[in-house]
CSV table of C-alpha atoms in Angstrom, one decimal:
chain,number,residue,atom,x,y,z
R,12,UNK,CA,-54.0,-46.2,-41.3
R,13,UNK,CA,-51.5,-48.1,-39.1
R,14,UNK,CA,-52.4,-51.8,-38.7
R,15,UNK,CA,-55.8,-51.4,-40.6
R,16,UNK,CA,-56.9,-53.8,-43.2
R,17,UNK,CA,-58.9,-52.9,-46.3
R,18,UNK,CA,-60.4,-55.1,-49.0
R,19,UNK,CA,-62.1,-54.2,-52.3
R,20,UNK,CA,-65.4,-55.8,-53.0
R,21,UNK,CA,-65.9,-54.5,-56.6
R,22,UNK,CA,-64.2,-52.7,-59.4
R,23,UNK,CA,-63.8,-48.9,-59.0
R,24,UNK,CA,-63.9,-46.5,-61.9
R,25,UNK,CA,-62.3,-43.1,-60.9
R,26,UNK,CA,-63.6,-41.5,-64.1
R,27,UNK,CA,-60.4,-39.4,-64.6
R,28,UNK,CA,-61.5,-37.1,-61.8
R,29,UNK,CA,-58.4,-35.5,-60.1
R,30,UNK,CA,-57.3,-37.9,-57.4
R,31,UNK,CA,-55.6,-37.1,-54.1
R,32,UNK,CA,-53.2,-40.0,-53.3
R,33,UNK,CA,-54.0,-42.2,-50.3
R,34,UNK,CA,-51.4,-41.6,-47.7
R,35,UNK,CA,-50.0,-38.2,-48.3
R,36,UNK,CA,-46.7,-37.1,-47.0
R,37,UNK,CA,-47.0,-33.4,-46.8
R,38,UNK,CA,-45.2,-30.3,-45.6
R,39,UNK,CA,-46.0,-26.9,-44.3
R,40,UNK,CA,-43.7,-24.0,-45.0
R,41,UNK,CA,-41.1,-25.2,-42.6
R,42,UNK,CA,-41.8,-28.8,-41.5
R,43,UNK,CA,-42.7,-32.3,-42.9
R,44,UNK,CA,-45.1,-34.9,-41.5
R,45,UNK,CA,-45.5,-38.6,-41.9
R,46,UNK,CA,-48.7,-38.7,-40.0
R,47,UNK,CA,-50.9,-39.3,-43.0
R,48,UNK,CA,-48.9,-42.0,-44.8
R,49,UNK,CA,-50.6,-45.3,-45.5
R,50,UNK,CA,-49.3,-48.0,-43.0
R,51,UNK,CA,-52.1,-50.6,-43.3
R,52,UNK,CA,-52.8,-53.5,-45.7
R,53,UNK,CA,-54.9,-53.1,-48.9
R,54,UNK,CA,-56.2,-56.2,-50.6
R,55,UNK,CA,-57.6,-55.6,-54.1
R,56,UNK,CA,-59.0,-59.2,-54.1
R,57,UNK,CA,-58.5,-59.4,-57.9
R,58,UNK,CA,-60.5,-56.3,-58.7
R,59,UNK,CA,-59.5,-53.3,-60.7
R,60,UNK,CA,-59.2,-49.5,-60.1
R,61,UNK,CA,-59.4,-47.8,-63.4
R,62,UNK,CA,-59.0,-44.3,-64.9
R,63,UNK,CA,-56.7,-42.9,-62.2
R,64,UNK,CA,-55.7,-39.3,-62.9
R,65,UNK,CA,-53.2,-37.3,-60.9
R,66,UNK,CA,-52.0,-34.0,-62.5
R,67,UNK,CA,-52.4,-31.3,-59.9
R,68,UNK,CA,-49.2,-30.7,-57.9
R,69,UNK,CA,-50.0,-29.3,-54.6
R,70,UNK,CA,-46.9,-27.5,-53.5
R,71,UNK,CA,-46.7,-29.6,-50.3
R,72,UNK,CA,-47.1,-33.0,-51.9
R,73,UNK,CA,-44.1,-35.1,-52.9
R,74,UNK,CA,-45.5,-38.5,-53.7
R,75,UNK,CA,-48.1,-39.3,-56.4
R,76,UNK,CA,-50.0,-42.5,-57.3
R,77,UNK,CA,-53.0,-44.4,-56.2
R,78,UNK,CA,-51.1,-44.3,-52.9
R,79,UNK,CA,-48.7,-41.5,-52.1
R,80,UNK,CA,-46.2,-42.7,-49.5
R,81,UNK,CA,-46.9,-46.3,-48.8
R,82,UNK,CA,-45.4,-47.8,-45.6
R,83,UNK,CA,-47.8,-50.7,-45.7
R,84,UNK,CA,-48.9,-53.5,-48.2
R,85,UNK,CA,-50.9,-53.6,-51.4
R,86,UNK,CA,-51.8,-57.0,-53.1
R,87,UNK,CA,-54.1,-58.5,-55.7
R,88,UNK,CA,-54.9,-55.3,-57.4
R,89,UNK,CA,-55.0,-54.0,-61.0
R,90,UNK,CA,-54.7,-50.3,-61.7
R,91,UNK,CA,-55.7,-49.6,-65.3
R,92,UNK,CA,-55.5,-46.5,-67.5
R,93,UNK,CA,-53.3,-44.6,-65.1
R,94,UNK,CA,-52.7,-41.0,-66.1
R,95,UNK,CA,-50.2,-39.4,-63.8
R,96,UNK,CA,-48.4,-36.3,-65.1
R,97,UNK,CA,-46.8,-34.0,-62.5
R,98,UNK,CA,-44.9,-30.8,-63.2
R,99,UNK,CA,-43.2,-29.2,-60.3
R,100,UNK,CA,-41.0,-26.1,-60.0
R,101,UNK,CA,-38.7,-27.3,-57.3
R,102,UNK,CA,-40.3,-30.0,-55.2
R,103,UNK,CA,-38.8,-33.5,-55.0
R,104,UNK,CA,-41.3,-35.6,-57.0
R,105,UNK,CA,-42.0,-39.3,-56.9
R,106,UNK,CA,-44.6,-40.8,-59.3
R,107,UNK,CA,-45.8,-44.4,-59.6
R,108,UNK,CA,-48.9,-46.3,-60.8
R,109,UNK,CA,-49.5,-47.8,-57.4
R,110,UNK,CA,-47.3,-45.8,-55.1
R,111,UNK,CA,-45.2,-42.7,-55.3
R,112,UNK,CA,-42.8,-44.1,-52.7
R,113,UNK,CA,-42.3,-47.4,-50.9
R,114,UNK,CA,-44.5,-50.2,-49.8
R,115,UNK,CA,-44.7,-54.0,-50.2
R,116,UNK,CA,-46.6,-54.6,-53.5
R,117,UNK,CA,-47.6,-58.2,-54.5
R,118,UNK,CA,-49.7,-59.7,-57.3
R,119,UNK,CA,-50.5,-56.3,-58.9
R,120,UNK,CA,-50.4,-54.8,-62.3
R,121,UNK,CA,-50.6,-51.3,-63.9
R,122,UNK,CA,-51.4,-49.9,-67.4
R,123,UNK,CA,-51.3,-46.3,-68.7
R,124,UNK,CA,-48.7,-43.5,-68.4
R,125,UNK,CA,-46.6,-41.9,-65.6
R,126,UNK,CA,-44.4,-38.9,-65.9
R,127,UNK,CA,-42.6,-36.6,-63.5
R,128,UNK,CA,-41.0,-33.3,-64.6
R,129,UNK,CA,-39.0,-30.8,-62.5
R,130,UNK,CA,-38.6,-27.4,-64.0
R,131,UNK,CA,-36.1,-26.1,-61.5
R,132,UNK,CA,-33.7,-27.7,-59.0
R,133,UNK,CA,-34.6,-31.1,-57.7
R,134,UNK,CA,-35.0,-34.8,-58.4
R,135,UNK,CA,-37.7,-36.6,-60.5
R,136,UNK,CA,-38.6,-40.2,-60.0
R,137,UNK,CA,-41.1,-42.2,-62.1
R,138,UNK,CA,-42.0,-45.9,-62.3
R,139,UNK,CA,-44.8,-48.1,-63.6
R,140,UNK,CA,-45.4,-49.6,-60.2
R,141,UNK,CA,-43.5,-47.4,-57.8
R,142,UNK,CA,-41.6,-44.1,-58.1
R,143,UNK,CA,-38.9,-45.0,-55.5
R,144,UNK,CA,-38.3,-47.7,-53.0
R,145,UNK,CA,-40.7,-50.6,-52.5
R,146,UNK,CA,-40.6,-54.4,-52.6
R,147,UNK,CA,-42.3,-55.7,-55.7
R,148,UNK,CA,-43.3,-59.4,-56.2
R,149,UNK,CA,-45.4,-61.1,-58.9
R,150,UNK,CA,-46.2,-57.8,-60.6
R,151,UNK,CA,-46.2,-56.4,-64.1
R,152,UNK,CA,-46.6,-53.0,-65.7
R,153,UNK,CA,-47.2,-51.8,-69.3
R,154,UNK,CA,-47.1,-48.2,-68.2
R,155,UNK,CA,-45.1,-45.7,-70.3
R,156,UNK,CA,-42.7,-44.0,-68.0
R,157,UNK,CA,-40.9,-40.6,-68.3
R,158,UNK,CA,-38.8,-38.6,-65.8
R,159,UNK,CA,-37.0,-35.4,-66.5
R,160,UNK,CA,-35.3,-32.6,-64.5
R,161,UNK,CA,-34.2,-29.2,-65.7
R,162,UNK,CA,-31.3,-29.2,-63.3
R,163,UNK,CA,-30.7,-32.3,-61.2
R,164,UNK,CA,-31.1,-36.1,-61.6
R,165,UNK,CA,-34.0,-37.9,-63.1
R,166,UNK,CA,-34.8,-41.6,-62.6
R,167,UNK,CA,-37.2,-43.7,-64.7
R,168,UNK,CA,-37.9,-47.4,-64.7
R,169,UNK,CA,-40.5,-49.7,-66.2
R,170,UNK,CA,-41.3,-51.0,-62.6
R,171,UNK,CA,-39.5,-48.5,-60.3
R,172,UNK,CA,-37.5,-45.4,-60.8
R,173,UNK,CA,-35.1,-46.1,-58.0
R,174,UNK,CA,-35.1,-49.5,-56.3
R,175,UNK,CA,-35.2,-49.7,-52.6
R,176,UNK,CA,-35.9,-53.4,-51.9
R,177,UNK,CA,-36.5,-56.5,-53.9
R,178,UNK,CA,-38.1,-57.2,-57.3
R,179,UNK,CA,-39.1,-60.8,-57.8
R,180,UNK,CA,-41.0,-62.6,-60.6
R,181,UNK,CA,-42.1,-59.4,-62.3
R,182,UNK,CA,-41.8,-57.8,-65.7
R,183,UNK,CA,-42.4,-54.5,-67.6
R,184,UNK,CA,-43.3,-53.8,-71.2
R,185,UNK,CA,-44.0,-50.0,-71.2
R,186,UNK,CA,-41.6,-47.6,-72.9
R,187,UNK,CA,-39.2,-45.7,-70.6
R,188,UNK,CA,-37.5,-42.4,-71.2
R,189,UNK,CA,-35.6,-39.9,-69.0
R,190,UNK,CA,-33.7,-36.6,-69.5
R,191,UNK,CA,-31.9,-33.9,-67.7
R,192,UNK,CA,-30.6,-30.5,-68.9
R,193,UNK,CA,-27.3,-30.5,-67.0
R,194,UNK,CA,-24.5,-32.7,-68.2
R,195,UNK,CA,-23.2,-33.1,-64.6
R,196,UNK,CA,-26.5,-34.5,-63.4
R,197,UNK,CA,-27.3,-37.5,-65.7
R,198,UNK,CA,-30.6,-39.3,-66.2
R,199,UNK,CA,-30.9,-42.9,-65.0
R,200,UNK,CA,-33.3,-45.2,-66.8
R,201,UNK,CA,-33.9,-48.9,-67.4
R,202,UNK,CA,-36.5,-51.3,-68.6
R,203,UNK,CA,-37.2,-52.5,-65.0
R,204,UNK,CA,-35.2,-50.2,-62.7
R,205,UNK,CA,-33.8,-46.7,-63.3
R,206,UNK,CA,-31.2,-46.8,-60.5
R,207,UNK,CA,-30.0,-48.9,-57.5
R,208,UNK,CA,-28.4,-46.8,-54.8
R,209,UNK,CA,-27.9,-49.5,-52.2
R,210,UNK,CA,-26.9,-52.5,-54.2
R,211,UNK,CA,-26.0,-54.6,-51.2
R,212,UNK,CA,-29.6,-54.5,-49.9
R,213,UNK,CA,-31.5,-54.6,-53.2
R,214,UNK,CA,-31.8,-57.2,-55.9
R,215,UNK,CA,-33.8,-58.3,-58.9
R,216,UNK,CA,-34.7,-62.0,-59.3
R,217,UNK,CA,-36.5,-63.8,-62.2
R,218,UNK,CA,-37.7,-60.6,-63.7
R,219,UNK,CA,-37.4,-59.2,-67.1
R,220,UNK,CA,-38.4,-56.4,-69.6
R,221,UNK,CA,-40.2,-57.0,-72.8
R,222,UNK,CA,-37.8,-57.3,-75.7
R,223,UNK,CA,-39.5,-54.7,-77.8
R,224,UNK,CA,-39.6,-52.1,-75.0
R,225,UNK,CA,-38.2,-48.7,-75.9
R,226,UNK,CA,-35.7,-47.4,-73.4
R,227,UNK,CA,-34.4,-43.9,-74.3
R,228,UNK,CA,-32.3,-41.1,-72.8
R,229,UNK,CA,-33.4,-37.7,-74.2
R,230,UNK,CA,-30.5,-35.3,-74.0
R,231,UNK,CA,-32.0,-31.9,-73.2
R,232,UNK,CA,-28.8,-29.9,-72.8
R,233,UNK,CA,-26.6,-28.5,-75.6
R,234,UNK,CA,-23.2,-30.3,-75.2
R,235,UNK,CA,-21.5,-27.4,-77.1
């Protein structure tokens, strides 16, 4: 997809048929490949992709959304009635309404629900727009977001689980929740962003969360 340009010419209804993300970062038993990530430009031209469903976790996938790993750009797109719900035994999992990981996303919005749940040892990322990374501008999301891990960290944000770039002129109104089952590995969650690892190279400007948005940490472990 490197350097290619795509433009929608009408609305698309995916009819809740199981979706394989565009741009899949995948692995074999012993290696990983970036060869199928999306590196082009996608212009929605104001149209809507609706009824996106992703619930089947292929063992070699790590990134889930309309796009899996996004190394390119998406703009002018609505993604409505997202239904992404991934349960994984031990694979690092990133879930977002538009991209599981990364990308430059501009003038887009999402509605629906996104959840990532790790049942064994690994991290879970979930966001209304992007699971992890990404630069988000002039976007909003009303997606309900949840991330939980049975052992390690979980990251959930109304726009992005873990910020990797900039968020500008954007907002979120969906409910956000996160949980872990080990007291030494906490859940990170926020109305806009769950976590910022590289604070010197990330920022949020002129962006906000809806005042009635629910942001909750569900404690899964027994502190006694």
